Amino acid sequence: MIDINGLNKWFGKHQVLHDINFHVDENEVVVVIGSSGSGKSTLLRCINFLEKYQEGTIRLGGKTITAKTKNLHLVRQEVGMVFQHFNLFPHRTVLENVIEGLTQVKKVPLAAAKEQGLVLLDKVNMKDKADTYPAMISGGQKQRVAIARALAMNPKIMLFDEPTSALDPELVGEVLKVMKNLADDGMTMVVVTHEMGFAKEVADRIIYMDDGRIVEEGTPEEIFNHPVNDRTKEFISQIL
């Protein structure tokens, strides 16, 4: 589903990604871990073409994609992304936030979009809040709405950029539960997170990044219990 070769990315003179080779199979859940500033979020943003990279190739679903690819917006629709902050429209209800892309981008008739939106809200246990405005719900609930909104475009891949880092600790579990359910349903997922319990339980493969490089990758058992690289060992010893 995702195949990246030789990816290099600079911000000005500062190189933030170094020769990244990265692949994700269909239905696989890959969790990316590492310290802040290690390039994890930038990697995700390159996959979704929110950031332009200078060198390398990205293939999605077997097709080579670049910033010059025709109908790049159609490619983006196949890659859903959930950010740290929810970015919901405050003046629209929960349901209106979810169906915005369906009605405005996919031109789905309003009645059909509402029907789809309610199904998705039910999937993230937010159907009862359909007519509520974002200011009236918790951060965890907002993030679940953001997940439903991303799913509304029927993506083939879901990217999560530290989706629980802005939440109070007691709200983290409800978001992780929704993500676990997506993984159980076979969604192809790349997750940047500091939630190591989630990584151990849900990931098929874990990638450790440091200083813009992929240092080590393996199963949760290999990374958490038998890391090989000294930098990985140091990181794991600090977080566990």
Short mmCIF file of C-alpha atoms in Angstrom, two decimals:
data_model
loop_
_atom_site.label_atom_id
_atom_site.label_comp_id
_atom_site.label_asym_id
_atom_site.label_seq_id
_atom_site.Cartn_x
_atom_site.Cartn_y
_atom_site.Cartn_z
CA MET A 1 0.00 0.00 0.00
CA ILE A 2 2.88 2.36 0.77
CA ASP A 3 6.36 2.01 -0.68
CA ILE A 4 8.95 4.74 -0.06
CA ASN A 5 12.49 4.62 -1.38
CA GLY A 6 15.40 7.01 -0.76
CA LEU A 7 13.27 9.79 0.72
CA ASN A 8 15.17 12.93 1.69
CA LYS A 9 13.61 16.11 3.00
CA TRP A 10 15.11 19.49 3.92
CA PHE A 11 13.69 22.56 5.60
CA GLY A 12 16.06 25.16 4.21
CA LYS A 13 19.57 23.86 4.92
CA HIS A 14 18.40 21.53 7.68
CA GLN A 15 17.87 17.93 6.56
CA VAL A 16 14.99 16.37 8.50
CA LEU A 17 14.66 13.02 6.69
CA HIS A 18 17.67 10.96 5.61
CA ASP A 19 17.37 8.19 3.00
CA ILE A 20 14.08 6.82 4.29
CA ASN A 21 13.07 3.40 2.96
CA PHE A 22 9.66 2.48 4.28
CA HIS A 23 6.88 0.12 3.26
CA VAL A 24 3.47 -0.82 4.59
CA ASP A 25 1.50 -3.82 3.36
CA GLU A 26 -2.25 -3.92 2.96
CA ASN A 27 -4.06 -4.43 6.29
CA GLU A 28 -0.81 -3.85 8.20
CA VAL A 29 -0.57 -1.60 11.26
CA VAL A 30 2.80 0.11 11.53
CA VAL A 31 3.59 2.22 14.59
CA VAL A 32 6.39 4.80 14.36
CA ILE A 33 8.09 5.74 17.62
CA GLY A 34 10.94 8.04 18.56
CA SER A 35 11.77 11.23 20.42
CA SER A 36 10.26 14.59 19.49
CA GLY A 37 12.03 16.04 16.46
CA SER A 38 13.05 12.67 15.05
CA GLY A 39 11.12 13.20 11.80
CA LYS A 40 8.07 11.02 12.50
CA SER A 41 5.41 13.62 11.74
CA THR A 42 7.30 14.92 8.71
CA LEU A 43 7.36 11.39 7.29
CA LEU A 44 3.57 11.14 7.64
CA ARG A 45 3.06 14.55 6.06
CA CYS A 46 5.21 13.51 3.10
CA ILE A 47 3.10 10.37 2.61
CA ASN A 48 0.00 12.56 2.39
CA PHE A 49 1.84 15.23 0.32
CA LEU A 50 1.22 17.92 2.90
CA GLU A 51 5.00 18.39 2.75
CA LYS A 52 7.08 18.41 -0.42
CA TYR A 53 10.18 16.26 -0.32
CA GLN A 54 13.30 16.88 -2.41
CA GLU A 55 14.54 13.36 -3.21
CA GLY A 56 13.14 9.84 -3.38
CA THR A 57 9.97 8.14 -4.58
CA ILE A 58 6.62 7.43 -2.95
CA ARG A 59 4.28 4.76 -4.30
CA LEU A 60 0.74 4.41 -3.02
CA GLY A 61 -1.24 1.37 -4.06
CA GLY A 62 1.39 0.55 -6.67
CA LYS A 63 1.30 4.00 -8.31
CA THR A 64 4.19 6.46 -8.14
CA ILE A 65 2.86 9.74 -6.75
CA THR A 66 4.53 13.15 -6.83
CA ALA A 67 3.42 16.70 -6.11
CA LYS A 68 2.91 17.05 -9.89
CA THR A 69 0.63 14.01 -10.12
CA LYS A 70 -2.59 14.83 -11.94
CA ASN A 71 -5.61 14.93 -9.62
CA LEU A 72 -3.45 14.80 -6.50
CA HIS A 73 -6.55 15.68 -4.47
CA LEU A 74 -8.07 12.36 -5.51
CA VAL A 75 -4.98 10.55 -4.22
CA ARG A 76 -5.25 12.42 -0.91
CA GLN A 77 -8.82 11.18 -0.54
CA GLU A 78 -7.45 7.63 -0.36
CA VAL A 79 -5.14 8.57 2.53
CA GLY A 80 -7.05 9.72 5.59
CA MET A 81 -5.13 11.66 8.23
CA VAL A 82 -5.89 12.40 11.87
CA PHE A 83 -3.82 15.10 13.57
CA GLN A 84 -2.96 15.96 17.17
CA HIS A 85 -5.53 18.75 17.11
CA PHE A 86 -9.00 18.04 15.87
CA ASN A 87 -9.57 21.07 13.60
CA LEU A 88 -13.35 20.72 13.71
CA PHE A 89 -15.50 23.57 12.41
CA PRO A 90 -16.89 25.18 15.60
CA HIS A 91 -19.98 26.54 13.82
CA ARG A 92 -21.02 23.13 12.46
CA THR A 93 -22.54 20.23 14.36
CA VAL A 94 -20.72 16.94 14.84
CA LEU A 95 -22.62 15.39 11.93
CA GLU A 96 -22.06 18.43 9.70
CA ASN A 97 -18.30 18.18 10.38
CA VAL A 98 -18.26 14.52 9.38
CA ILE A 99 -20.19 14.96 6.13
CA GLU A 100 -18.43 18.15 4.96
CA GLY A 101 -16.09 16.22 2.65
CA LEU A 102 -18.89 14.01 1.35
CA THR A 103 -21.07 16.92 0.30
CA GLN A 104 -18.41 19.44 -0.75
CA VAL A 105 -15.76 17.17 -2.31
CA LYS A 106 -17.56 14.00 -3.33
CA LYS A 107 -20.84 15.83 -4.09
CA VAL A 108 -22.91 13.22 -2.26
CA PRO A 109 -26.54 14.38 -1.84
CA LEU A 110 -27.22 15.71 1.64
CA ALA A 111 -29.67 13.00 2.71
CA ALA A 112 -27.31 10.20 1.65
CA ALA A 113 -24.35 11.97 3.26
CA LYS A 114 -26.23 12.27 6.56
CA GLU A 115 -27.06 8.58 6.43
CA GLN A 116 -23.39 7.69 5.87
CA GLY A 117 -22.30 10.16 8.53
CA LEU A 118 -24.54 8.62 11.17
CA VAL A 119 -23.16 5.16 10.39
CA LEU A 120 -19.63 6.48 10.86
CA LEU A 121 -20.51 8.29 14.08
CA ASP A 122 -21.99 5.04 15.36
CA LYS A 123 -18.70 3.34 14.48
CA VAL A 124 -16.82 5.72 16.80
CA ASN A 125 -19.57 5.72 19.46
CA MET A 126 -20.59 9.32 18.79
CA LYS A 127 -23.99 8.91 17.10
CA ASP A 128 -25.78 10.33 20.14
CA LYS A 129 -23.81 13.58 19.72
CA ALA A 130 -24.65 14.08 16.03
CA ASP A 131 -26.51 17.37 16.58
CA THR A 132 -24.07 18.70 19.19
CA TYR A 133 -21.51 21.45 18.50
CA PRO A 134 -17.78 20.81 19.12
CA ALA A 135 -17.63 23.25 22.04
CA MET A 136 -20.01 20.99 23.97
CA ILE A 137 -17.98 17.76 23.77
CA SER A 138 -14.69 16.59 25.28
CA GLY A 139 -11.32 16.40 23.57
CA GLY A 140 -11.56 12.63 23.28
CA GLN A 141 -14.98 12.94 21.68
CA LYS A 142 -13.68 15.58 19.27
CA GLN A 143 -10.87 13.26 18.21
CA ARG A 144 -13.35 10.45 17.60
CA VAL A 145 -15.36 12.82 15.40
CA ALA A 146 -12.14 13.69 13.55
CA ILE A 147 -11.56 9.97 12.92
CA ALA A 148 -15.13 9.59 11.60
CA ARG A 149 -14.56 12.60 9.34
CA ALA A 150 -11.41 11.02 7.90
CA LEU A 151 -13.21 7.70 7.39
CA ALA A 152 -16.03 9.47 5.53
CA MET A 153 -13.83 9.73 2.45
CA ASN A 154 -13.49 5.92 2.46
CA PRO A 155 -9.66 5.96 2.55
CA LYS A 156 -7.54 2.92 1.84
CA ILE A 157 -4.89 4.09 4.33
CA MET A 158 -5.22 5.92 7.64
CA LEU A 159 -2.39 8.03 9.06
CA PHE A 160 -2.46 9.07 12.73
CA ASP A 161 -0.09 11.80 13.93
CA GLU A 162 0.04 11.52 17.73
CA PRO A 163 -3.76 11.52 17.94
CA THR A 164 -3.85 11.34 21.75
CA SER A 165 -1.03 13.72 22.68
CA ALA A 166 -3.36 16.72 23.15
CA LEU A 167 -5.81 14.79 25.33
CA ASP A 168 -6.15 14.55 29.08
CA PRO A 169 -4.96 11.11 30.25
CA GLU A 170 -8.45 9.88 31.13
CA LEU A 171 -9.64 10.52 27.56
CA VAL A 172 -6.86 8.66 25.77
CA GLY A 173 -8.37 5.20 26.14
CA GLU A 174 -11.58 5.97 24.26
CA VAL A 175 -9.64 7.14 21.19
CA LEU A 176 -7.24 4.20 21.28
CA LYS A 177 -10.20 1.82 21.47
CA VAL A 178 -11.61 3.24 18.22
CA MET A 179 -8.19 2.87 16.58
CA LYS A 180 -7.92 -0.74 17.79
CA ASN A 181 -11.32 -1.46 16.27
CA LEU A 182 -10.17 -0.02 12.94
CA ALA A 183 -7.09 -2.25 13.06
CA ASP A 184 -9.28 -5.27 13.83
CA ASP A 185 -11.40 -4.39 10.79
CA GLY A 186 -8.30 -4.60 8.58
CA MET A 187 -7.62 -0.90 7.97
CA THR A 188 -4.09 -0.20 6.76
CA MET A 189 -2.67 2.20 9.34
CA VAL A 190 0.50 4.15 10.10
CA VAL A 191 0.46 5.55 13.63
CA VAL A 192 2.91 7.99 15.22
CA THR A 193 2.37 7.72 18.95
CA HIS A 194 3.91 7.74 22.41
CA GLU A 195 1.32 5.24 23.64
CA MET A 196 3.55 2.20 24.01
CA GLY A 197 0.77 -0.02 25.35
CA PHE A 198 -1.14 0.56 22.12
CA ALA A 199 2.00 -0.12 20.08
CA LYS A 200 2.61 -3.42 21.86
CA GLU A 201 -0.98 -4.58 21.50
CA VAL A 202 -1.96 -3.43 18.02
CA ALA A 203 1.17 -2.97 15.86
CA ASP A 204 2.23 -5.60 13.38
CA ARG A 205 5.54 -3.79 13.08
CA ILE A 206 7.27 -0.97 14.94
CA ILE A 207 9.71 1.49 13.44
CA TYR A 208 12.06 3.49 15.64
CA MET A 209 13.25 6.82 14.20
CA ASP A 210 16.04 9.04 15.47
CA ASP A 211 17.48 12.21 13.92
CA GLY A 212 15.50 11.79 10.71
CA ARG A 213 16.56 8.19 10.14
CA ILE A 214 14.93 4.81 10.52
CA VAL A 215 17.25 3.21 13.05
CA GLU A 216 15.52 -0.10 13.67
CA GLU A 217 12.31 -1.93 12.86
CA GLY A 218 10.73 -5.17 13.94
CA THR A 219 7.80 -6.76 15.74
CA PRO A 220 6.73 -5.32 19.11
CA GLU A 221 8.44 -8.28 20.78
CA GLU A 222 11.71 -7.56 18.97
CA ILE A 223 11.71 -3.79 19.52
CA PHE A 224 10.55 -3.71 23.13
CA ASN A 225 12.23 -6.85 24.46
CA HIS A 226 15.23 -7.46 22.20
CA PRO A 227 16.33 -4.20 20.52
CA VAL A 228 19.61 -4.45 18.64
CA ASN A 229 20.70 -0.86 18.01
CA ASP A 230 22.22 1.04 20.96
CA ARG A 231 20.05 4.11 20.29
CA THR A 232 16.93 1.94 20.30
CA LYS A 233 18.01 0.30 23.56
CA GLU A 234 18.52 3.71 25.18
CA PHE A 235 15.13 5.00 23.99
CA ILE A 236 13.26 1.89 25.13
CA SER A 237 14.98 2.00 28.55
CA GLN A 238 13.78 5.58 29.02
CA ILE A 239 10.14 5.01 28.14
CA LEU A 240 9.46 1.62 29.74
#
